[in-house]
């Protein structure tokens, strides 16, 4: 099978909302009047972002999910995406499963594949997504990292740390009971981008980011961009490790230190961390309800720069957590 047959068979579907989809030199999109395009790219490299031999269906899902998560963080509504793909060889079983996982998530979010590039090379998947954000009275409604103000509450959506737990278990330790590993592994391999929540938070949140490299590091991006600091109560965060509620949890013997590391610095969570004024507490809960994604208030924005972690008694944590960085 050649390059063009491969594209036609696995990556071409009739354009639904795009003016022009796969097949020409460019795709054509028509953003709705009064909207801006939100654009983001994410690359997944074999051996770096995923294990060689990972299930291609979940890989197709995850490649798009991490991109949709960036749109969610900006409060954008998904429109379309492009796919640049390097494949070591044509493996039709792999391609069928990969495209199935990719399109299942794309369809769930009404996000169309409109173009891309296909080459031979080490397995590498690069997706660019396009989304739409409204402009009201000349002002973009996009959620940015830079809007947090002293006195704002800090929130995080959903659950945290299970992807990291699964990653560590798959690499070596801790050993997890099969059912618990399967649950945590779904978080690692098939994250749910918080697209509905991001849109519901437009006009409510003051700043937002998606948690991809670990909560502590990603929150600091908001704080730096906003010229602010924050204190986070770790007692509100540890319970967010979903694995703790699993029937087999007690048998793992995983201690507080490991749990804290997973929830604070785990990475691959694809939840939203955001800030909102205290006056918006009801609006935040209403947004969470409408999106079907719970949110937890975990701290407060302060004037003094830096991120401070305290325990339930307000005592500072001495332990340091660092986030993932490809070059450090
Ligand atoms: P060009 O040579 O003009 O860059 P290509 O020959 O690479 O175009 O691709 C032909 C068409 O197929 C283009 O419309 C391109 O966007 C699309 N395409 C190529 N690879 C993919 C892919 N992996 N997924 C979706 N569309 C693709
Ligand atoms: Mg090409």
Short mmCIF file of C-alpha atoms and ligand atoms in Angstrom, two decimals:
data_model
loop_
_atom_site.label_atom_id
_atom_site.label_comp_id
_atom_site.label_asym_id
_atom_site.label_seq_id
_atom_site.Cartn_x
_atom_site.Cartn_y
_atom_site.Cartn_z
CA UNK A 1 0.00 0.00 0.00
CA UNK A 2 1.39 3.41 -0.98
CA UNK A 3 1.21 6.77 0.80
CA UNK A 4 -1.88 8.00 -1.00
CA UNK A 5 -3.85 4.76 -0.66
CA UNK A 6 -3.01 4.79 3.03
CA UNK A 7 -4.32 8.35 3.44
CA UNK A 8 -7.44 7.56 1.42
CA UNK A 9 -8.21 4.41 3.34
CA UNK A 10 -7.46 5.39 6.93
CA UNK A 11 -7.55 9.16 7.15
CA UNK A 12 -10.05 10.46 4.61
CA UNK A 13 -13.68 11.04 5.41
CA UNK A 14 -16.10 13.45 3.73
CA UNK A 15 -15.81 16.96 5.17
CA UNK A 16 -18.82 17.69 7.38
CA UNK A 17 -18.28 21.18 8.79
CA UNK A 18 -15.04 22.21 7.10
CA UNK A 19 -15.38 23.98 3.76
CA UNK A 20 -12.69 21.66 2.38
CA UNK A 21 -11.10 18.65 4.05
CA UNK A 22 -8.43 16.10 3.10
CA UNK A 23 -7.28 15.94 -0.52
CA UNK A 24 -6.18 19.36 -1.69
CA UNK A 25 -3.06 21.37 -0.84
CA UNK A 26 -4.85 23.18 1.99
CA UNK A 27 -7.97 22.56 4.01
CA UNK A 28 -10.41 25.45 4.33
CA UNK A 29 -12.14 26.32 7.59
CA UNK A 30 -14.80 28.96 8.12
CA UNK A 31 -14.85 30.10 11.76
CA UNK A 32 -18.28 31.41 12.81
CA UNK A 33 -18.71 35.21 12.65
CA UNK A 34 -17.61 36.86 15.89
CA UNK A 35 -15.14 34.12 16.82
CA UNK A 36 -11.38 33.70 16.92
CA UNK A 37 -9.40 30.60 15.99
CA UNK A 38 -7.58 28.90 18.89
CA UNK A 39 -4.69 26.76 17.62
CA UNK A 40 -2.43 24.26 19.39
CA UNK A 41 0.00 21.45 18.47
CA UNK A 42 1.23 18.46 20.44
CA UNK A 43 3.67 15.79 19.34
CA UNK A 44 3.83 12.23 20.66
CA UNK A 45 7.12 10.39 20.14
CA UNK A 46 7.48 6.65 20.60
CA UNK A 47 9.63 5.76 23.59
CA UNK A 48 9.27 9.30 24.90
CA UNK A 49 5.52 9.85 25.31
CA UNK A 50 4.33 6.27 24.94
CA UNK A 51 5.74 2.76 25.20
CA UNK A 52 6.70 1.00 21.96
CA UNK A 53 3.97 -1.52 21.22
CA UNK A 54 1.20 0.37 23.04
CA UNK A 55 -2.36 -0.45 21.92
CA UNK A 56 -2.86 1.62 18.72
CA UNK A 57 -6.54 2.31 19.49
CA UNK A 58 -5.66 4.04 22.75
CA UNK A 59 -2.73 5.80 21.06
CA UNK A 60 -5.08 7.30 18.46
CA UNK A 61 -7.32 8.44 21.30
CA UNK A 62 -4.51 9.93 23.34
CA UNK A 63 -2.84 11.74 20.44
CA UNK A 64 -6.01 13.77 19.90
CA UNK A 65 -6.98 13.95 23.59
CA UNK A 66 -3.82 15.82 24.60
CA UNK A 67 -4.52 18.38 21.88
CA UNK A 68 -8.21 18.78 22.78
CA UNK A 69 -7.05 19.35 26.36
CA UNK A 70 -5.20 22.49 25.21
CA UNK A 71 -8.37 23.77 23.56
CA UNK A 72 -10.25 23.00 26.79
CA UNK A 73 -7.74 25.05 28.79
CA UNK A 74 -8.49 28.05 26.57
CA UNK A 75 -12.25 27.54 26.69
CA UNK A 76 -12.31 26.85 22.96
CA UNK A 77 -14.82 24.70 21.11
CA UNK A 78 -13.10 22.08 18.89
CA UNK A 79 -13.53 22.51 15.14
CA UNK A 80 -10.89 20.54 13.22
CA UNK A 81 -7.41 19.05 13.36
CA UNK A 82 -4.51 18.02 11.15
CA UNK A 83 -2.38 14.91 11.60
CA UNK A 84 1.31 14.68 10.71
CA UNK A 85 2.34 11.07 10.99
CA UNK A 86 5.70 9.29 10.61
CA UNK A 87 5.34 5.51 10.38
CA UNK A 88 8.18 2.98 10.30
CA UNK A 89 6.15 0.76 7.91
CA UNK A 90 2.60 0.23 6.63
CA UNK A 91 0.92 -2.04 9.17
CA UNK A 92 -2.76 -2.15 8.27
CA UNK A 93 -3.88 -3.76 11.52
CA UNK A 94 -2.15 -0.96 13.42
CA UNK A 95 -3.51 1.76 11.12
CA UNK A 96 -7.08 0.45 11.38
CA UNK A 97 -6.99 0.46 15.19
CA UNK A 98 -5.16 3.79 15.43
CA UNK A 99 -7.61 5.58 13.13
CA UNK A 100 -10.56 4.00 14.94
CA UNK A 101 -9.38 5.35 18.31
CA UNK A 102 -8.62 8.72 16.77
CA UNK A 103 -11.98 9.12 15.03
CA UNK A 104 -13.98 7.84 18.01
CA UNK A 105 -12.73 10.76 20.12
CA UNK A 106 -12.90 13.19 17.19
CA UNK A 107 -16.56 12.32 16.62
CA UNK A 108 -17.36 12.61 20.32
CA UNK A 109 -16.15 16.23 20.17
CA UNK A 110 -17.33 17.15 16.66
CA UNK A 111 -13.72 17.75 15.63
CA UNK A 112 -12.88 16.87 12.00
CA UNK A 113 -9.62 15.62 10.50
CA UNK A 114 -9.02 18.04 7.62
CA UNK A 115 -5.46 17.30 6.49
CA UNK A 116 -1.97 16.31 7.45
CA UNK A 117 1.22 14.74 6.21
CA UNK A 118 2.38 11.14 6.08
CA UNK A 119 6.00 10.05 5.88
CA UNK A 120 8.15 7.03 6.60
CA UNK A 121 10.24 7.27 9.78
CA UNK A 122 10.33 6.44 13.51
CA UNK A 123 6.78 6.43 14.90
CA UNK A 124 5.82 10.03 15.63
CA UNK A 125 2.38 11.61 15.79
CA UNK A 126 1.91 15.35 15.59
CA UNK A 127 -1.57 16.83 15.73
CA UNK A 128 -2.60 20.46 15.36
CA UNK A 129 -6.09 21.36 16.56
CA UNK A 130 -8.22 24.33 15.65
CA UNK A 131 -10.97 25.60 17.92
CA UNK A 132 -13.29 28.54 18.15
CA UNK A 133 -13.64 31.14 20.93
CA UNK A 134 -16.23 33.90 20.92
CA UNK A 135 -15.32 37.56 20.92
CA UNK A 136 -17.77 39.69 22.93
CA UNK A 137 -17.80 43.47 22.58
CA UNK A 138 -14.36 43.30 20.97
CA UNK A 139 -12.94 41.17 23.82
CA UNK A 140 -11.74 37.60 23.36
CA UNK A 141 -13.44 35.15 25.71
CA UNK A 142 -10.43 32.79 25.62
CA UNK A 143 -9.18 31.64 29.03
CA UNK A 144 -5.51 32.58 29.45
CA UNK A 145 -2.80 31.78 31.97
CA UNK A 146 -2.30 35.42 32.83
CA UNK A 147 -5.56 36.46 34.50
CA UNK A 148 -5.18 35.22 38.12
CA UNK A 149 -5.66 37.95 40.76
CA UNK A 150 -4.77 38.12 44.47
CA UNK A 151 -7.66 36.66 46.46
CA UNK A 152 -8.86 34.34 43.68
CA UNK A 153 -9.59 30.72 44.53
CA UNK A 154 -7.52 27.96 42.91
CA UNK A 155 -9.32 24.88 41.57
CA UNK A 156 -8.54 21.64 39.83
CA UNK A 157 -11.00 19.44 37.93
CA UNK A 158 -11.62 15.70 38.24
CA UNK A 159 -8.97 13.42 39.71
CA UNK A 160 -5.16 13.55 39.72
CA UNK A 161 -2.20 11.21 39.90
CA UNK A 162 -3.59 7.93 38.61
CA UNK A 163 -1.81 8.22 35.26
CA UNK A 164 1.50 8.56 37.07
CA UNK A 165 0.71 5.61 39.31
CA UNK A 166 0.01 3.49 36.22
CA UNK A 167 3.16 4.71 34.46
CA UNK A 168 5.36 3.79 37.44
CA UNK A 169 3.64 0.40 37.80
CA UNK A 170 4.14 -0.38 34.11
CA UNK A 171 7.81 0.59 34.32
CA UNK A 172 8.62 -1.38 37.49
CA UNK A 173 7.14 -0.40 40.86
CA UNK A 174 4.77 -0.24 42.66
CA UNK A 175 3.17 -3.57 41.75
CA UNK A 176 -0.57 -2.99 41.51
CA UNK A 177 -3.42 -5.55 41.66
CA UNK A 178 -4.59 -6.26 38.08
CA UNK A 179 -7.97 -4.54 38.37
CA UNK A 180 -6.52 -1.44 40.00
CA UNK A 181 -3.77 -1.25 37.38
CA UNK A 182 -6.37 -1.53 34.60
CA UNK A 183 -8.31 1.39 36.09
CA UNK A 184 -5.24 3.58 36.52
CA UNK A 185 -3.96 2.61 33.10
CA UNK A 186 -7.14 3.89 31.46
CA UNK A 187 -6.28 7.29 32.91
CA UNK A 188 -2.79 7.09 31.41
CA UNK A 189 -3.78 5.78 28.01
CA UNK A 190 -7.23 7.27 27.44
CA UNK A 191 -7.47 10.64 29.16
CA UNK A 192 -10.75 12.59 28.88
CA UNK A 193 -10.04 16.16 27.78
CA UNK A 194 -12.23 18.57 29.82
CA UNK A 195 -13.60 20.30 26.75
CA UNK A 196 -17.11 20.98 28.11
CA UNK A 197 -15.76 22.32 31.39
CA UNK A 198 -13.33 24.69 29.64
CA UNK A 199 -16.16 26.22 27.63
CA UNK A 200 -18.43 26.43 30.69
CA UNK A 201 -15.69 28.34 32.53
CA UNK A 202 -15.51 31.15 29.97
CA UNK A 203 -16.45 34.36 31.72
CA UNK A 204 -16.15 32.60 35.11
CA UNK A 205 -12.49 31.54 35.51
CA UNK A 206 -9.83 34.25 35.63
CA UNK A 207 -6.99 31.98 34.38
CA UNK A 208 -6.66 28.35 33.29
CA UNK A 209 -4.18 25.72 32.14
CA UNK A 210 -4.40 22.01 31.45
CA UNK A 211 -2.41 19.76 33.76
CA UNK A 212 -0.08 17.78 31.52
CA UNK A 213 3.30 17.95 33.30
CA UNK A 214 2.11 17.81 36.93
CA UNK A 215 -0.08 20.15 38.99
CA UNK A 216 2.72 21.95 40.85
CA UNK A 217 4.60 22.88 37.69
CA UNK A 218 1.56 23.74 35.62
CA UNK A 219 0.04 25.92 38.36
CA UNK A 220 3.30 27.84 38.47
CA UNK A 221 2.84 28.69 34.80
CA UNK A 222 -0.41 30.44 35.74
CA UNK A 223 1.24 32.20 38.68
CA UNK A 224 4.23 33.42 36.67
CA UNK A 225 2.07 34.60 33.79
CA UNK A 226 -0.21 36.39 36.25
CA UNK A 227 2.58 37.90 38.38
CA UNK A 228 1.14 36.27 41.51
CA UNK A 229 1.72 33.44 44.00
CA UNK A 230 -0.49 30.92 45.77
CA UNK A 231 -0.85 28.67 48.77
CA UNK A 232 -2.23 25.19 48.12
CA UNK A 233 -3.64 22.92 50.81
CA UNK A 234 -2.32 19.44 49.99
CA UNK A 235 -4.98 17.86 52.24
CA UNK A 236 -7.54 18.84 49.59
CA UNK A 237 -5.49 17.22 46.81
CA UNK A 238 -4.43 13.81 48.09
CA UNK A 239 -8.05 12.54 48.10
CA UNK A 240 -8.16 13.28 44.35
CA UNK A 241 -6.12 10.14 43.61
CA UNK A 242 -8.99 7.98 42.31
CA UNK A 243 -7.08 4.74 42.92
CA UNK A 244 -7.51 5.32 46.68
CA UNK A 245 -11.20 4.50 46.41
CA UNK A 246 -10.54 1.17 44.68
CA UNK A 247 -11.47 -1.92 46.72
CA UNK A 248 -7.89 -3.28 46.37
CA UNK A 249 -6.15 -0.06 47.43
CA UNK A 250 -5.31 -1.15 50.99
CA UNK A 251 -3.37 -4.14 49.70
CA UNK A 252 -0.96 -1.91 47.74
CA UNK A 253 0.56 -0.41 50.89
CA UNK A 254 1.33 2.79 48.95
CA UNK A 255 2.28 5.48 51.46
CA UNK A 256 1.52 9.19 51.77
CA UNK A 257 4.76 10.27 50.11
CA UNK A 258 4.09 8.36 46.92
CA UNK A 259 0.48 9.54 46.85
CA UNK A 260 1.57 13.16 47.19
CA UNK A 261 4.15 12.76 44.45
CA UNK A 262 1.51 11.32 42.11
CA UNK A 263 -1.13 14.01 42.68
CA UNK A 264 1.24 16.99 42.83
CA UNK A 265 3.83 16.12 40.23
CA UNK A 266 2.43 13.13 38.33
CA UNK A 267 1.76 14.48 34.87
CA UNK A 268 -0.47 13.10 32.10
CA UNK A 269 -3.59 14.05 34.08
CA UNK A 270 -5.19 16.29 31.45
CA UNK A 271 -7.36 17.97 34.05
CA UNK A 272 -7.89 21.73 34.18
CA UNK A 273 -6.28 23.88 36.87
CA UNK A 274 -7.86 27.31 37.08
CA UNK A 275 -8.49 30.35 39.23
CA UNK A 276 -11.70 32.30 39.81
CA UNK A 277 -12.73 35.16 42.10
CA UNK A 278 -14.33 34.11 45.40
CA UNK A 279 -17.51 35.85 44.22
CA UNK A 280 -17.76 33.26 41.45
CA UNK A 281 -17.93 30.15 43.67
CA UNK A 282 -21.52 29.38 42.72
CA UNK A 283 -20.83 30.03 39.05
CA UNK A 284 -17.84 27.65 39.18
CA UNK A 285 -19.97 24.89 40.69
CA UNK A 286 -22.70 25.55 38.10
CA UNK A 287 -20.11 25.25 35.32
CA UNK A 288 -18.81 21.99 36.80
CA UNK A 289 -22.35 20.66 37.06
CA UNK A 290 -23.26 21.60 33.50
CA UNK A 291 -20.06 19.96 32.21
CA UNK A 292 -20.50 16.85 34.36
CA UNK A 293 -16.95 17.25 35.72
CA UNK A 294 -16.47 17.86 39.45
CA UNK A 295 -14.02 20.55 40.55
CA UNK A 296 -12.22 20.95 43.87
CA UNK A 297 -11.11 24.19 45.50
CA UNK A 298 -7.47 23.63 46.53
CA UNK A 299 -6.03 27.00 47.48
CA UNK A 300 -5.84 30.74 47.15
CA UNK A 301 -3.95 33.23 44.95
CA UNK A 302 -1.71 35.64 46.85
CA UNK A 303 0.44 38.66 46.05
CA UNK A 304 3.72 37.08 47.18
CA UNK A 305 5.23 35.21 44.21
CA UNK A 306 5.83 31.45 44.38
CA UNK A 307 3.78 28.37 45.14
CA UNK A 308 3.52 27.36 48.81
CA UNK A 309 2.27 23.92 49.85
CA UNK A 310 0.71 23.47 53.29
CA UNK A 311 -0.85 20.51 55.09
CA UNK A 312 -4.25 20.35 56.78
CA UNK A 313 -2.88 22.25 59.82
CA UNK A 314 -1.43 24.99 57.63
CA UNK A 315 2.14 23.74 58.18
CA UNK A 316 4.54 24.21 55.22
CA UNK A 317 5.67 21.11 53.36
CA UNK A 318 9.44 20.96 53.21
CA UNK A 319 9.49 18.42 50.39
CA UNK A 320 10.03 19.82 46.90
CA UNK A 321 8.22 18.58 43.81
CA UNK A 322 9.39 19.10 40.30
CA UNK A 323 7.46 18.76 37.12
CA UNK A 324 8.38 17.03 33.93
CA UNK A 325 10.78 18.87 31.64
CA UNK A 326 12.13 17.23 28.46
CA UNK A 327 15.54 18.86 28.80
CA UNK A 328 16.18 18.69 32.54
P1 LIG B 1 1.28 17.87 -0.20
O1 LIG B 1 2.28 17.10 -0.96
O2 LIG B 1 0.59 18.93 -0.98
O3 LIG B 1 1.78 18.33 1.13
P2 LIG B 1 0.32 15.35 0.51
O4 LIG B 1 0.57 14.61 -0.72
O5 LIG B 1 1.29 15.24 1.64
O6 LIG B 1 0.09 16.87 0.14
O7 LIG B 1 -1.11 14.96 1.10
C1 LIG B 1 -2.22 14.83 0.25
C2 LIG B 1 -3.48 15.19 0.99
O8 LIG B 1 -3.66 14.28 2.06
C3 LIG B 1 -3.45 16.58 1.62
O9 LIG B 1 -4.78 17.11 1.57
C4 LIG B 1 -3.05 16.32 3.04
O10 LIG B 1 -3.57 17.31 3.91
C5 LIG B 1 -3.70 14.97 3.29
N1 LIG B 1 -3.00 14.14 4.28
C6 LIG B 1 -1.73 13.65 4.22
N2 LIG B 1 -1.46 12.90 5.31
C7 LIG B 1 -2.58 12.90 6.07
C8 LIG B 1 -2.92 12.32 7.30
N3 LIG B 1 -2.07 11.56 8.01
N4 LIG B 1 -4.17 12.54 7.78
C9 LIG B 1 -5.02 13.31 7.10
N5 LIG B 1 -4.77 13.88 5.93
C10 LIG B 1 -3.56 13.69 5.41
MG1 LIG B 2 3.39 15.42 1.86
#
